[in-house]
């Protein structure tokens, strides 16, 4: 059994997808939040991906392109 069986994974790759993420997030009371980086050195490494999910839907946000979406979701959905 794959750990992603039954999970709908969505990629934020457009303004429409970012809006869909925000609408989805506004209906949630509990989520998981994860980041992927190039390493642990804060002076050298960078955030690559941010992931937000519940038990059924996962969102992948490429940080370099869509970091503004991450900033908005953190400020809006504390």
PDB file of N, CA, C and O in Angstrom:
ATOM      1  N   UNK A   1       0.844  -1.181   0.000  1.00  0.00           N
ATOM      2  CA  UNK A   1       0.000   0.000   0.000  1.00  0.00           C
ATOM      3  C   UNK A   1       0.886   1.240   0.000  1.00  0.00           C
ATOM      4  O   UNK A   1       1.781   1.390   0.812  1.00  0.00           O
ATOM      5  N   UNK A   2       0.633   2.146  -0.915  1.00  0.00           N
ATOM      6  CA  UNK A   2       1.331   3.420  -1.016  1.00  0.00           C
ATOM      7  C   UNK A   2       0.783   4.387   0.019  1.00  0.00           C
ATOM      8  O   UNK A   2      -0.412   4.445   0.256  1.00  0.00           O
ATOM      9  N   UNK A   3       1.647   5.187   0.631  1.00  0.00           N
ATOM     10  CA  UNK A   3       1.215   6.167   1.616  1.00  0.00           C
ATOM     11  C   UNK A   3       0.313   7.240   1.038  1.00  0.00           C
ATOM     12  O   UNK A   3      -0.329   7.978   1.776  1.00  0.00           O
ATOM     13  N   UNK A   4       0.254   7.352  -0.287  1.00  0.00           N
ATOM     14  CA  UNK A   4      -0.592   8.362  -0.922  1.00  0.00           C
ATOM     15  C   UNK A   4      -1.865   7.789  -1.522  1.00  0.00           C
ATOM     16  O   UNK A   4      -2.606   8.510  -2.178  1.00  0.00           O
ATOM     17  N   UNK A   5      -2.139   6.500  -1.320  1.00  0.00           N
ATOM     18  CA  UNK A   5      -3.369   5.920  -1.838  1.00  0.00           C
ATOM     19  C   UNK A   5      -4.571   6.684  -1.321  1.00  0.00           C
ATOM     20  O   UNK A   5      -4.711   6.923  -0.124  1.00  0.00           O
ATOM     21  N   UNK A   6      -5.427   7.110  -2.227  1.00  0.00           N
ATOM     22  CA  UNK A   6      -6.641   7.806  -1.841  1.00  0.00           C
ATOM     23  C   UNK A   6      -6.457   9.280  -1.543  1.00  0.00           C
ATOM     24  O   UNK A   6      -7.416   9.963  -1.204  1.00  0.00           O
ATOM     25  N   UNK A   7      -5.235   9.802  -1.674  1.00  0.00           N
ATOM     26  CA  UNK A   7      -4.982  11.221  -1.428  1.00  0.00           C
ATOM     27  C   UNK A   7      -4.936  11.946  -2.766  1.00  0.00           C
ATOM     28  O   UNK A   7      -4.263  11.524  -3.696  1.00  0.00           O
ATOM     29  N   UNK A   8      -5.691  13.037  -2.858  1.00  0.00           N
ATOM     30  CA  UNK A   8      -5.693  13.874  -4.042  1.00  0.00           C
ATOM     31  C   UNK A   8      -4.595  14.918  -3.872  1.00  0.00           C
ATOM     32  O   UNK A   8      -4.714  15.808  -3.034  1.00  0.00           O
ATOM     33  N   UNK A   9      -3.511  14.798  -4.641  1.00  0.00           N
ATOM     34  CA  UNK A   9      -2.383  15.721  -4.536  1.00  0.00           C
ATOM     35  C   UNK A   9      -2.519  16.779  -5.625  1.00  0.00           C
ATOM     36  O   UNK A   9      -2.650  16.454  -6.803  1.00  0.00           O
ATOM     37  N   UNK A  10      -2.486  18.046  -5.200  1.00  0.00           N
ATOM     38  CA  UNK A  10      -2.663  19.165  -6.126  1.00  0.00           C
ATOM     39  C   UNK A  10      -1.423  20.040  -6.106  1.00  0.00           C
ATOM     40  O   UNK A  10      -0.823  20.253  -5.060  1.00  0.00           O
ATOM     41  N   UNK A  11      -1.071  20.576  -7.257  1.00  0.00           N
ATOM     42  CA  UNK A  11       0.090  21.442  -7.409  1.00  0.00           C
ATOM     43  C   UNK A  11      -0.370  22.880  -7.612  1.00  0.00           C
ATOM     44  O   UNK A  11      -1.219  23.145  -8.471  1.00  0.00           O
ATOM     45  N   UNK A  12       0.176  23.791  -6.836  1.00  0.00           N
ATOM     46  CA  UNK A  12      -0.098  25.208  -7.063  1.00  0.00           C
ATOM     47  C   UNK A  12       0.849  25.658  -8.176  1.00  0.00           C
ATOM     48  O   UNK A  12       2.048  25.801  -7.972  1.00  0.00           O
ATOM     49  N   UNK A  13       0.272  25.820  -9.366  1.00  0.00           N
ATOM     50  CA  UNK A  13       1.062  26.226 -10.531  1.00  0.00           C
ATOM     51  C   UNK A  13       0.357  27.300 -11.354  1.00  0.00           C
ATOM     52  O   UNK A  13       0.723  27.547 -12.491  1.00  0.00           O
ATOM     53  N   UNK A  14      -0.668  27.921 -10.759  1.00  0.00           N
ATOM     54  CA  UNK A  14      -1.398  28.990 -11.429  1.00  0.00           C
ATOM     55  C   UNK A  14      -2.130  29.819 -10.378  1.00  0.00           C
ATOM     56  O   UNK A  14      -2.306  29.375  -9.239  1.00  0.00           O
ATOM     57  N   UNK A  15      -2.578  30.982 -10.795  1.00  0.00           N
ATOM     58  CA  UNK A  15      -3.367  31.828  -9.900  1.00  0.00           C
ATOM     59  C   UNK A  15      -4.667  31.121  -9.533  1.00  0.00           C
ATOM     60  O   UNK A  15      -5.120  31.187  -8.387  1.00  0.00           O
ATOM     61  N   UNK A  16      -5.269  30.432 -10.486  1.00  0.00           N
ATOM     62  CA  UNK A  16      -6.500  29.688 -10.213  1.00  0.00           C
ATOM     63  C   UNK A  16      -6.274  28.609  -9.151  1.00  0.00           C
ATOM     64  O   UNK A  16      -7.087  28.434  -8.248  1.00  0.00           O
ATOM     65  N   UNK A  17      -5.160  27.877  -9.268  1.00  0.00           N
ATOM     66  CA  UNK A  17      -4.856  26.837  -8.279  1.00  0.00           C
ATOM     67  C   UNK A  17      -4.603  27.456  -6.910  1.00  0.00           C
ATOM     68  O   UNK A  17      -5.025  26.912  -5.887  1.00  0.00           O
ATOM     69  N   UNK A  18      -3.941  28.618  -6.866  1.00  0.00           N
ATOM     70  CA  UNK A  18      -3.705  29.302  -5.591  1.00  0.00           C
ATOM     71  C   UNK A  18      -5.031  29.708  -4.958  1.00  0.00           C
ATOM     72  O   UNK A  18      -5.223  29.567  -3.749  1.00  0.00           O
ATOM     73  N   UNK A  19      -5.959  30.201  -5.771  1.00  0.00           N
ATOM     74  CA  UNK A  19      -7.285  30.551  -5.264  1.00  0.00           C
ATOM     75  C   UNK A  19      -8.039  29.344  -4.753  1.00  0.00           C
ATOM     76  O   UNK A  19      -8.705  29.404  -3.707  1.00  0.00           O
ATOM     77  N   UNK A  20      -7.920  28.234  -5.467  1.00  0.00           N
ATOM     78  CA  UNK A  20      -8.562  26.990  -5.022  1.00  0.00           C
ATOM     79  C   UNK A  20      -7.986  26.533  -3.684  1.00  0.00           C
ATOM     80  O   UNK A  20      -8.723  26.108  -2.788  1.00  0.00           O
ATOM     81  N   UNK A  21      -6.660  26.637  -3.527  1.00  0.00           N
ATOM     82  CA  UNK A  21      -6.021  26.304  -2.253  1.00  0.00           C
ATOM     83  C   UNK A  21      -6.583  27.173  -1.129  1.00  0.00           C
ATOM     84  O   UNK A  21      -6.924  26.671  -0.066  1.00  0.00           O
ATOM     85  N   UNK A  22      -6.688  28.468  -1.347  1.00  0.00           N
ATOM     86  CA  UNK A  22      -7.192  29.376  -0.315  1.00  0.00           C
ATOM     87  C   UNK A  22      -8.643  29.060   0.049  1.00  0.00           C
ATOM     88  O   UNK A  22      -9.008  29.073   1.223  1.00  0.00           O
ATOM     89  N   UNK A  23      -9.456  28.769  -0.951  1.00  0.00           N
ATOM     90  CA  UNK A  23     -10.859  28.382  -0.670  1.00  0.00           C
ATOM     91  C   UNK A  23     -10.911  27.076   0.124  1.00  0.00           C
ATOM     92  O   UNK A  23     -11.662  26.961   1.091  1.00  0.00           O
ATOM     93  N   UNK A  24     -10.102  26.095  -0.269  1.00  0.00           N
ATOM     94  CA  UNK A  24     -10.051  24.812   0.437  1.00  0.00           C
ATOM     95  C   UNK A  24      -9.612  25.032   1.871  1.00  0.00           C
ATOM     96  O   UNK A  24     -10.221  24.520   2.808  1.00  0.00           O
ATOM     97  N   UNK A  25      -8.561  25.817   2.051  1.00  0.00           N
ATOM     98  CA  UNK A  25      -8.010  26.054   3.377  1.00  0.00           C
ATOM     99  C   UNK A  25      -9.010  26.766   4.295  1.00  0.00           C
ATOM    100  O   UNK A  25      -9.040  26.507   5.497  1.00  0.00           O
ATOM    101  N   UNK A  26      -9.836  27.625   3.739  1.00  0.00           N
ATOM    102  CA  UNK A  26     -10.807  28.363   4.549  1.00  0.00           C
ATOM    103  C   UNK A  26     -11.869  27.453   5.161  1.00  0.00           C
ATOM    104  O   UNK A  26     -12.567  27.863   6.087  1.00  0.00           O
ATOM    105  N   UNK A  27     -11.968  26.215   4.683  1.00  0.00           N
ATOM    106  CA  UNK A  27     -12.959  25.264   5.219  1.00  0.00           C
ATOM    107  C   UNK A  27     -12.358  24.327   6.264  1.00  0.00           C
ATOM    108  O   UNK A  27     -13.077  23.497   6.821  1.00  0.00           O
ATOM    109  N   UNK A  28     -11.063  24.446   6.530  1.00  0.00           N
ATOM    110  CA  UNK A  28     -10.359  23.495   7.394  1.00  0.00           C
ATOM    111  C   UNK A  28     -10.155  24.046   8.803  1.00  0.00           C
ATOM    112  O   UNK A  28      -9.944  25.227   8.998  1.00  0.00           O
ATOM    113  N   UNK A  29     -10.214  23.148   9.775  1.00  0.00           N
ATOM    114  CA  UNK A  29      -9.888  23.509  11.155  1.00  0.00           C
ATOM    115  C   UNK A  29      -8.559  22.893  11.588  1.00  0.00           C
ATOM    116  O   UNK A  29      -7.914  23.404  12.489  1.00  0.00           O
ATOM    117  N   UNK A  30      -8.154  21.814  10.929  1.00  0.00           N
ATOM    118  CA  UNK A  30      -6.875  21.159  11.223  1.00  0.00           C
ATOM    119  C   UNK A  30      -6.209  20.748   9.922  1.00  0.00           C
ATOM    120  O   UNK A  30      -6.850  20.152   9.054  1.00  0.00           O
ATOM    121  N   UNK A  31      -4.925  21.063   9.808  1.00  0.00           N
ATOM    122  CA  UNK A  31      -4.144  20.671   8.645  1.00  0.00           C
ATOM    123  C   UNK A  31      -2.742  20.291   9.092  1.00  0.00           C
ATOM    124  O   UNK A  31      -2.332  20.575  10.208  1.00  0.00           O
ATOM    125  N   UNK A  32      -2.022  19.665   8.195  1.00  0.00           N
ATOM    126  CA  UNK A  32      -0.595  19.421   8.389  1.00  0.00           C
ATOM    127  C   UNK A  32       0.152  20.359   7.454  1.00  0.00           C
ATOM    128  O   UNK A  32      -0.327  20.685   6.371  1.00  0.00           O
ATOM    129  N   UNK A  33       1.338  20.803   7.892  1.00  0.00           N
ATOM    130  CA  UNK A  33       2.144  21.759   7.143  1.00  0.00           C
ATOM    131  C   UNK A  33       3.572  21.248   7.148  1.00  0.00           C
ATOM    132  O   UNK A  33       4.086  20.854   8.192  1.00  0.00           O
ATOM    133  N   UNK A  34       4.205  21.230   5.976  1.00  0.00           N
ATOM    134  CA  UNK A  34       5.561  20.688   5.883  1.00  0.00           C
ATOM    135  C   UNK A  34       6.367  21.524   4.901  1.00  0.00           C
ATOM    136  O   UNK A  34       5.805  22.102   3.964  1.00  0.00           O
ATOM    137  N   UNK A  35       7.661  21.597   5.113  1.00  0.00           N
ATOM    138  CA  UNK A  35       8.545  22.269   4.164  1.00  0.00           C
ATOM    139  C   UNK A  35       9.642  21.308   3.731  1.00  0.00           C
ATOM    140  O   UNK A  35      10.026  20.397   4.468  1.00  0.00           O
ATOM    141  N   UNK A  36      10.102  21.515   2.530  1.00  0.00           N
ATOM    142  CA  UNK A  36      11.255  20.784   1.997  1.00  0.00           C
ATOM    143  C   UNK A  36      12.300  21.819   1.615  1.00  0.00           C
ATOM    144  O   UNK A  36      11.973  22.822   0.981  1.00  0.00           O
ATOM    145  N   UNK A  37      13.539  21.588   2.016  1.00  0.00           N
ATOM    146  CA  UNK A  37      14.600  22.545   1.714  1.00  0.00           C
ATOM    147  C   UNK A  37      15.791  21.838   1.086  1.00  0.00           C
ATOM    148  O   UNK A  37      15.845  20.611   1.019  1.00  0.00           O
ATOM    149  N   UNK A  38      16.752  22.650   0.655  1.00  0.00           N
ATOM    150  CA  UNK A  38      17.962  22.085   0.056  1.00  0.00           C
ATOM    151  C   UNK A  38      18.982  21.673   1.103  1.00  0.00           C
ATOM    152  O   UNK A  38      20.022  21.123   0.764  1.00  0.00           O
ATOM    153  N   UNK A  39      18.700  21.952   2.367  1.00  0.00           N
ATOM    154  CA  UNK A  39      19.605  21.595   3.456  1.00  0.00           C
ATOM    155  C   UNK A  39      19.227  22.332   4.724  1.00  0.00           C
ATOM    156  O   UNK A  39      18.163  22.942   4.804  1.00  0.00           O
ATOM    157  N   UNK A  40      20.112  22.311   5.704  1.00  0.00           N
ATOM    158  CA  UNK A  40      19.818  22.901   7.012  1.00  0.00           C
ATOM    159  C   UNK A  40      20.615  24.156   7.327  1.00  0.00           C
ATOM    160  O   UNK A  40      20.445  24.751   8.388  1.00  0.00           O
ATOM    161  N   UNK A  41      21.469  24.579   6.437  1.00  0.00           N
ATOM    162  CA  UNK A  41      22.279  25.766   6.669  1.00  0.00           C
ATOM    163  C   UNK A  41      21.477  27.005   6.263  1.00  0.00           C
ATOM    164  O   UNK A  41      21.235  27.238   5.074  1.00  0.00           O
ATOM    165  N   UNK A  42      21.074  27.842   7.230  1.00  0.00           N
ATOM    166  CA  UNK A  42      20.206  28.994   6.946  1.00  0.00           C
ATOM    167  C   UNK A  42      20.907  30.052   6.094  1.00  0.00           C
ATOM    168  O   UNK A  42      20.233  30.862   5.451  1.00  0.00           O
ATOM    169  N   UNK A  43      22.221  30.048   6.062  1.00  0.00           N
ATOM    170  CA  UNK A  43      22.951  31.011   5.240  1.00  0.00           C
ATOM    171  C   UNK A  43      23.109  30.563   3.789  1.00  0.00           C
ATOM    172  O   UNK A  43      23.297  31.389   2.898  1.00  0.00           O
ATOM    173  N   UNK A  44      23.007  29.261   3.548  1.00  0.00           N
ATOM    174  CA  UNK A  44      23.285  28.729   2.222  1.00  0.00           C
ATOM    175  C   UNK A  44      22.071  28.086   1.566  1.00  0.00           C
ATOM    176  O   UNK A  44      21.873  28.204   0.366  1.00  0.00           O
ATOM    177  N   UNK A  45      21.270  27.389   2.336  1.00  0.00           N
ATOM    178  CA  UNK A  45      20.193  26.590   1.767  1.00  0.00           C
ATOM    179  C   UNK A  45      18.897  27.392   1.654  1.00  0.00           C
ATOM    180  O   UNK A  45      18.761  28.471   2.209  1.00  0.00           O
ATOM    181  N   UNK A  46      17.951  26.835   0.921  1.00  0.00           N
ATOM    182  CA  UNK A  46      16.700  27.541   0.654  1.00  0.00           C
ATOM    183  C   UNK A  46      15.509  26.595   0.718  1.00  0.00           C
ATOM    184  O   UNK A  46      15.654  25.379   0.563  1.00  0.00           O
ATOM    185  N   UNK A  47      14.355  27.154   0.921  1.00  0.00           N
ATOM    186  CA  UNK A  47      13.106  26.391   0.905  1.00  0.00           C
ATOM    187  C   UNK A  47      12.781  26.061  -0.546  1.00  0.00           C
ATOM    188  O   UNK A  47      12.847  26.930  -1.423  1.00  0.00           O
ATOM    189  N   UNK A  48      12.439  24.824  -0.805  1.00  0.00           N
ATOM    190  CA  UNK A  48      12.067  24.383  -2.155  1.00  0.00           C
ATOM    191  C   UNK A  48      10.559  24.243  -2.302  1.00  0.00           C
ATOM    192  O   UNK A  48       9.981  24.690  -3.274  1.00  0.00           O
ATOM    193  N   UNK A  49       9.938  23.548  -1.341  1.00  0.00           N
ATOM    194  CA  UNK A  49       8.501  23.256  -1.415  1.00  0.00           C
ATOM    195  C   UNK A  49       7.854  23.474  -0.064  1.00  0.00           C
ATOM    196  O   UNK A  49       8.477  23.270   0.968  1.00  0.00           O
ATOM    197  N   UNK A  50       6.593  23.848  -0.102  1.00  0.00           N
ATOM    198  CA  UNK A  50       5.763  23.877   1.093  1.00  0.00           C
ATOM    199  C   UNK A  50       4.564  22.995   0.776  1.00  0.00           C
ATOM    200  O   UNK A  50       4.014  23.047  -0.329  1.00  0.00           O
ATOM    201  N   UNK A  51       4.193  22.161   1.729  1.00  0.00           N
ATOM    202  CA  UNK A  51       3.070  21.254   1.541  1.00  0.00           C
ATOM    203  C   UNK A  51       2.049  21.472   2.652  1.00  0.00           C
ATOM    204  O   UNK A  51       2.424  21.624   3.813  1.00  0.00           O
ATOM    205  N   UNK A  52       0.786  21.494   2.257  1.00  0.00           N
ATOM    206  CA  UNK A  52      -0.323  21.666   3.185  1.00  0.00           C
ATOM    207  C   UNK A  52      -1.306  20.549   2.871  1.00  0.00           C
ATOM    208  O   UNK A  52      -1.607  20.294   1.708  1.00  0.00           O
ATOM    209  N   UNK A  53      -1.822  19.888   3.915  1.00  0.00           N
ATOM    210  CA  UNK A  53      -2.690  18.744   3.637  1.00  0.00           C
ATOM    211  C   UNK A  53      -3.625  18.457   4.799  1.00  0.00           C
ATOM    212  O   UNK A  53      -3.385  18.857   5.936  1.00  0.00           O
ATOM    213  N   UNK A  54      -4.687  17.742   4.468  1.00  0.00           N
ATOM    214  CA  UNK A  54      -5.496  17.070   5.471  1.00  0.00           C
ATOM    215  C   UNK A  54      -5.421  15.584   5.138  1.00  0.00           C
ATOM    216  O   UNK A  54      -4.542  15.169   4.383  1.00  0.00           O
ATOM    217  N   UNK A  55      -6.326  14.796   5.650  1.00  0.00           N
ATOM    218  CA  UNK A  55      -6.234  13.349   5.413  1.00  0.00           C
ATOM    219  C   UNK A  55      -6.629  12.931   3.995  1.00  0.00           C
ATOM    220  O   UNK A  55      -6.363  11.804   3.587  1.00  0.00           O
ATOM    221  N   UNK A  56      -7.229  13.833   3.214  1.00  0.00           N
ATOM    222  CA  UNK A  56      -7.695  13.471   1.876  1.00  0.00           C
ATOM    223  C   UNK A  56      -7.055  14.255   0.738  1.00  0.00           C
ATOM    224  O   UNK A  56      -7.021  13.787  -0.392  1.00  0.00           O
ATOM    225  N   UNK A  57      -6.630  15.489   1.009  1.00  0.00           N
ATOM    226  CA  UNK A  57      -6.115  16.367  -0.040  1.00  0.00           C
ATOM    227  C   UNK A  57      -4.778  16.948   0.395  1.00  0.00           C
ATOM    228  O   UNK A  57      -4.633  17.401   1.528  1.00  0.00           O
ATOM    229  N   UNK A  58      -3.819  16.924  -0.514  1.00  0.00           N
ATOM    230  CA  UNK A  58      -2.522  17.535  -0.257  1.00  0.00           C
ATOM    231  C   UNK A  58      -2.208  18.563  -1.328  1.00  0.00           C
ATOM    232  O   UNK A  58      -2.487  18.355  -2.508  1.00  0.00           O
ATOM    233  N   UNK A  59      -1.659  19.690  -0.910  1.00  0.00           N
ATOM    234  CA  UNK A  59      -1.271  20.769  -1.817  1.00  0.00           C
ATOM    235  C   UNK A  59       0.248  20.920  -1.784  1.00  0.00           C
ATOM    236  O   UNK A  59       0.838  21.008  -0.719  1.00  0.00           O
ATOM    237  N   UNK A  60       0.865  20.994  -2.943  1.00  0.00           N
ATOM    238  CA  UNK A  60       2.300  21.204  -3.075  1.00  0.00           C
ATOM    239  C   UNK A  60       2.505  22.589  -3.678  1.00  0.00           C
ATOM    240  O   UNK A  60       1.948  22.906  -4.735  1.00  0.00           O
ATOM    241  N   UNK A  61       3.312  23.414  -2.983  1.00  0.00           N
ATOM    242  CA  UNK A  61       3.545  24.783  -3.425  1.00  0.00           C
ATOM    243  C   UNK A  61       5.040  24.960  -3.688  1.00  0.00           C
ATOM    244  O   UNK A  61       5.841  24.973  -2.739  1.00  0.00           O
ATOM    245  N   UNK A  62       5.452  25.095  -4.957  1.00  0.00           N
ATOM    246  CA  UNK A  62       6.858  25.379  -5.258  1.00  0.00           C
ATOM    247  C   UNK A  62       7.200  26.776  -4.734  1.00  0.00           C
ATOM    248  O   UNK A  62       6.652  27.779  -5.202  1.00  0.00           O
ATOM    249  N   UNK A  63       8.072  26.852  -3.743  1.00  0.00           N
ATOM    250  CA  UNK A  63       8.283  28.085  -2.993  1.00  0.00           C
ATOM    251  C   UNK A  63       8.895  29.212  -3.820  1.00  0.00           C
ATOM    252  O   UNK A  63       8.492  30.363  -3.690  1.00  0.00           O
ATOM    253  N   UNK A  64       9.871  28.909  -4.653  1.00  0.00           N
ATOM    254  CA  UNK A  64      10.527  29.982  -5.403  1.00  0.00           C
ATOM    255  C   UNK A  64       9.559  30.706  -6.325  1.00  0.00           C
ATOM    256  O   UNK A  64       9.664  31.910  -6.519  1.00  0.00           O
ATOM    257  N   UNK A  65       8.611  29.997  -6.884  1.00  0.00           N
ATOM    258  CA  UNK A  65       7.650  30.607  -7.814  1.00  0.00           C
ATOM    259  C   UNK A  65       6.422  31.146  -7.093  1.00  0.00           C
ATOM    260  O   UNK A  65       5.865  32.152  -7.491  1.00  0.00           O
ATOM    261  N   UNK A  66       5.984  30.476  -6.014  1.00  0.00           N
ATOM    262  CA  UNK A  66       4.716  30.791  -5.372  1.00  0.00           C
ATOM    263  C   UNK A  66       4.871  31.111  -3.890  1.00  0.00           C
ATOM    264  O   UNK A  66       3.970  30.896  -3.092  1.00  0.00           O
ATOM    265  N   UNK A  67       6.026  31.631  -3.495  1.00  0.00           N
ATOM    266  CA  UNK A  67       6.284  31.978  -2.097  1.00  0.00           C
ATOM    267  C   UNK A  67       5.302  33.006  -1.552  1.00  0.00           C
ATOM    268  O   UNK A  67       4.992  33.004  -0.358  1.00  0.00           O
ATOM    269  N   UNK A  68       4.786  33.886  -2.408  1.00  0.00           N
ATOM    270  CA  UNK A  68       3.790  34.865  -1.971  1.00  0.00           C
ATOM    271  C   UNK A  68       2.511  34.200  -1.497  1.00  0.00           C
ATOM    272  O   UNK A  68       1.852  34.684  -0.567  1.00  0.00           O
ATOM    273  N   UNK A  69       2.150  33.093  -2.112  1.00  0.00           N
ATOM    274  CA  UNK A  69       0.973  32.319  -1.683  1.00  0.00           C
ATOM    275  C   UNK A  69       1.215  31.776  -0.279  1.00  0.00           C
ATOM    276  O   UNK A  69       0.335  31.828   0.580  1.00  0.00           O
ATOM    277  N   UNK A  70       2.415  31.292  -0.022  1.00  0.00           N
ATOM    278  CA  UNK A  70       2.760  30.777   1.308  1.00  0.00           C
ATOM    279  C   UNK A  70       2.675  31.904   2.333  1.00  0.00           C
ATOM    280  O   UNK A  70       2.095  31.732   3.415  1.00  0.00           O
ATOM    281  N   UNK A  71       3.224  33.072   2.012  1.00  0.00           N
ATOM    282  CA  UNK A  71       3.159  34.205   2.934  1.00  0.00           C
ATOM    283  C   UNK A  71       1.711  34.589   3.232  1.00  0.00           C
ATOM    284  O   UNK A  71       1.355  34.854   4.382  1.00  0.00           O
ATOM    285  N   UNK A  72       0.864  34.579   2.214  1.00  0.00           N
ATOM    286  CA  UNK A  72      -0.544  34.909   2.422  1.00  0.00           C
ATOM    287  C   UNK A  72      -1.249  33.879   3.284  1.00  0.00           C
ATOM    288  O   UNK A  72      -1.988  34.218   4.192  1.00  0.00           O
ATOM    289  N   UNK A  73      -1.005  32.609   3.021  1.00  0.00           N
ATOM    290  CA  UNK A  73      -1.697  31.593   3.801  1.00  0.00           C
ATOM    291  C   UNK A  73      -1.254  31.592   5.251  1.00  0.00           C
ATOM    292  O   UNK A  73      -2.065  31.399   6.139  1.00  0.00           O
ATOM    293  N   UNK A  74       0.021  31.880   5.506  1.00  0.00           N
ATOM    294  CA  UNK A  74       0.503  31.943   6.891  1.00  0.00           C
ATOM    295  C   UNK A  74      -0.121  33.134   7.615  1.00  0.00           C
ATOM    296  O   UNK A  74      -0.542  33.030   8.765  1.00  0.00           O
ATOM    297  N   UNK A  75      -0.221  34.270   6.944  1.00  0.00           N
ATOM    298  CA  UNK A  75      -0.788  35.456   7.608  1.00  0.00           C
ATOM    299  C   UNK A  75      -2.305  35.370   7.742  1.00  0.00           C
ATOM    300  O   UNK A  75      -2.865  35.846   8.717  1.00  0.00           O
ATOM    301  N   UNK A  76      -2.956  34.741   6.781  1.00  0.00           N
ATOM    302  CA  UNK A  76      -4.415  34.683   6.774  1.00  0.00           C
ATOM    303  C   UNK A  76      -4.975  33.569   7.657  1.00  0.00           C
ATOM    304  O   UNK A  76      -6.032  33.715   8.266  1.00  0.00           O
ATOM    305  N   UNK A  77      -4.287  32.450   7.723  1.00  0.00           N
ATOM    306  CA  UNK A  77      -4.804  31.257   8.406  1.00  0.00           C
ATOM    307  C   UNK A  77      -3.884  30.842   9.546  1.00  0.00           C
ATOM    308  O   UNK A  77      -3.419  29.730   9.611  1.00  0.00           O
ATOM    309  N   UNK A  78      -3.648  31.753  10.460  1.00  0.00           N
ATOM    310  CA  UNK A  78      -2.720  31.499  11.569  1.00  0.00           C
ATOM    311  C   UNK A  78      -3.116  30.320  12.412  1.00  0.00           C
ATOM    312  O   UNK A  78      -4.166  30.105  12.853  1.00  0.00           O
TER     313      UNK A  78
END
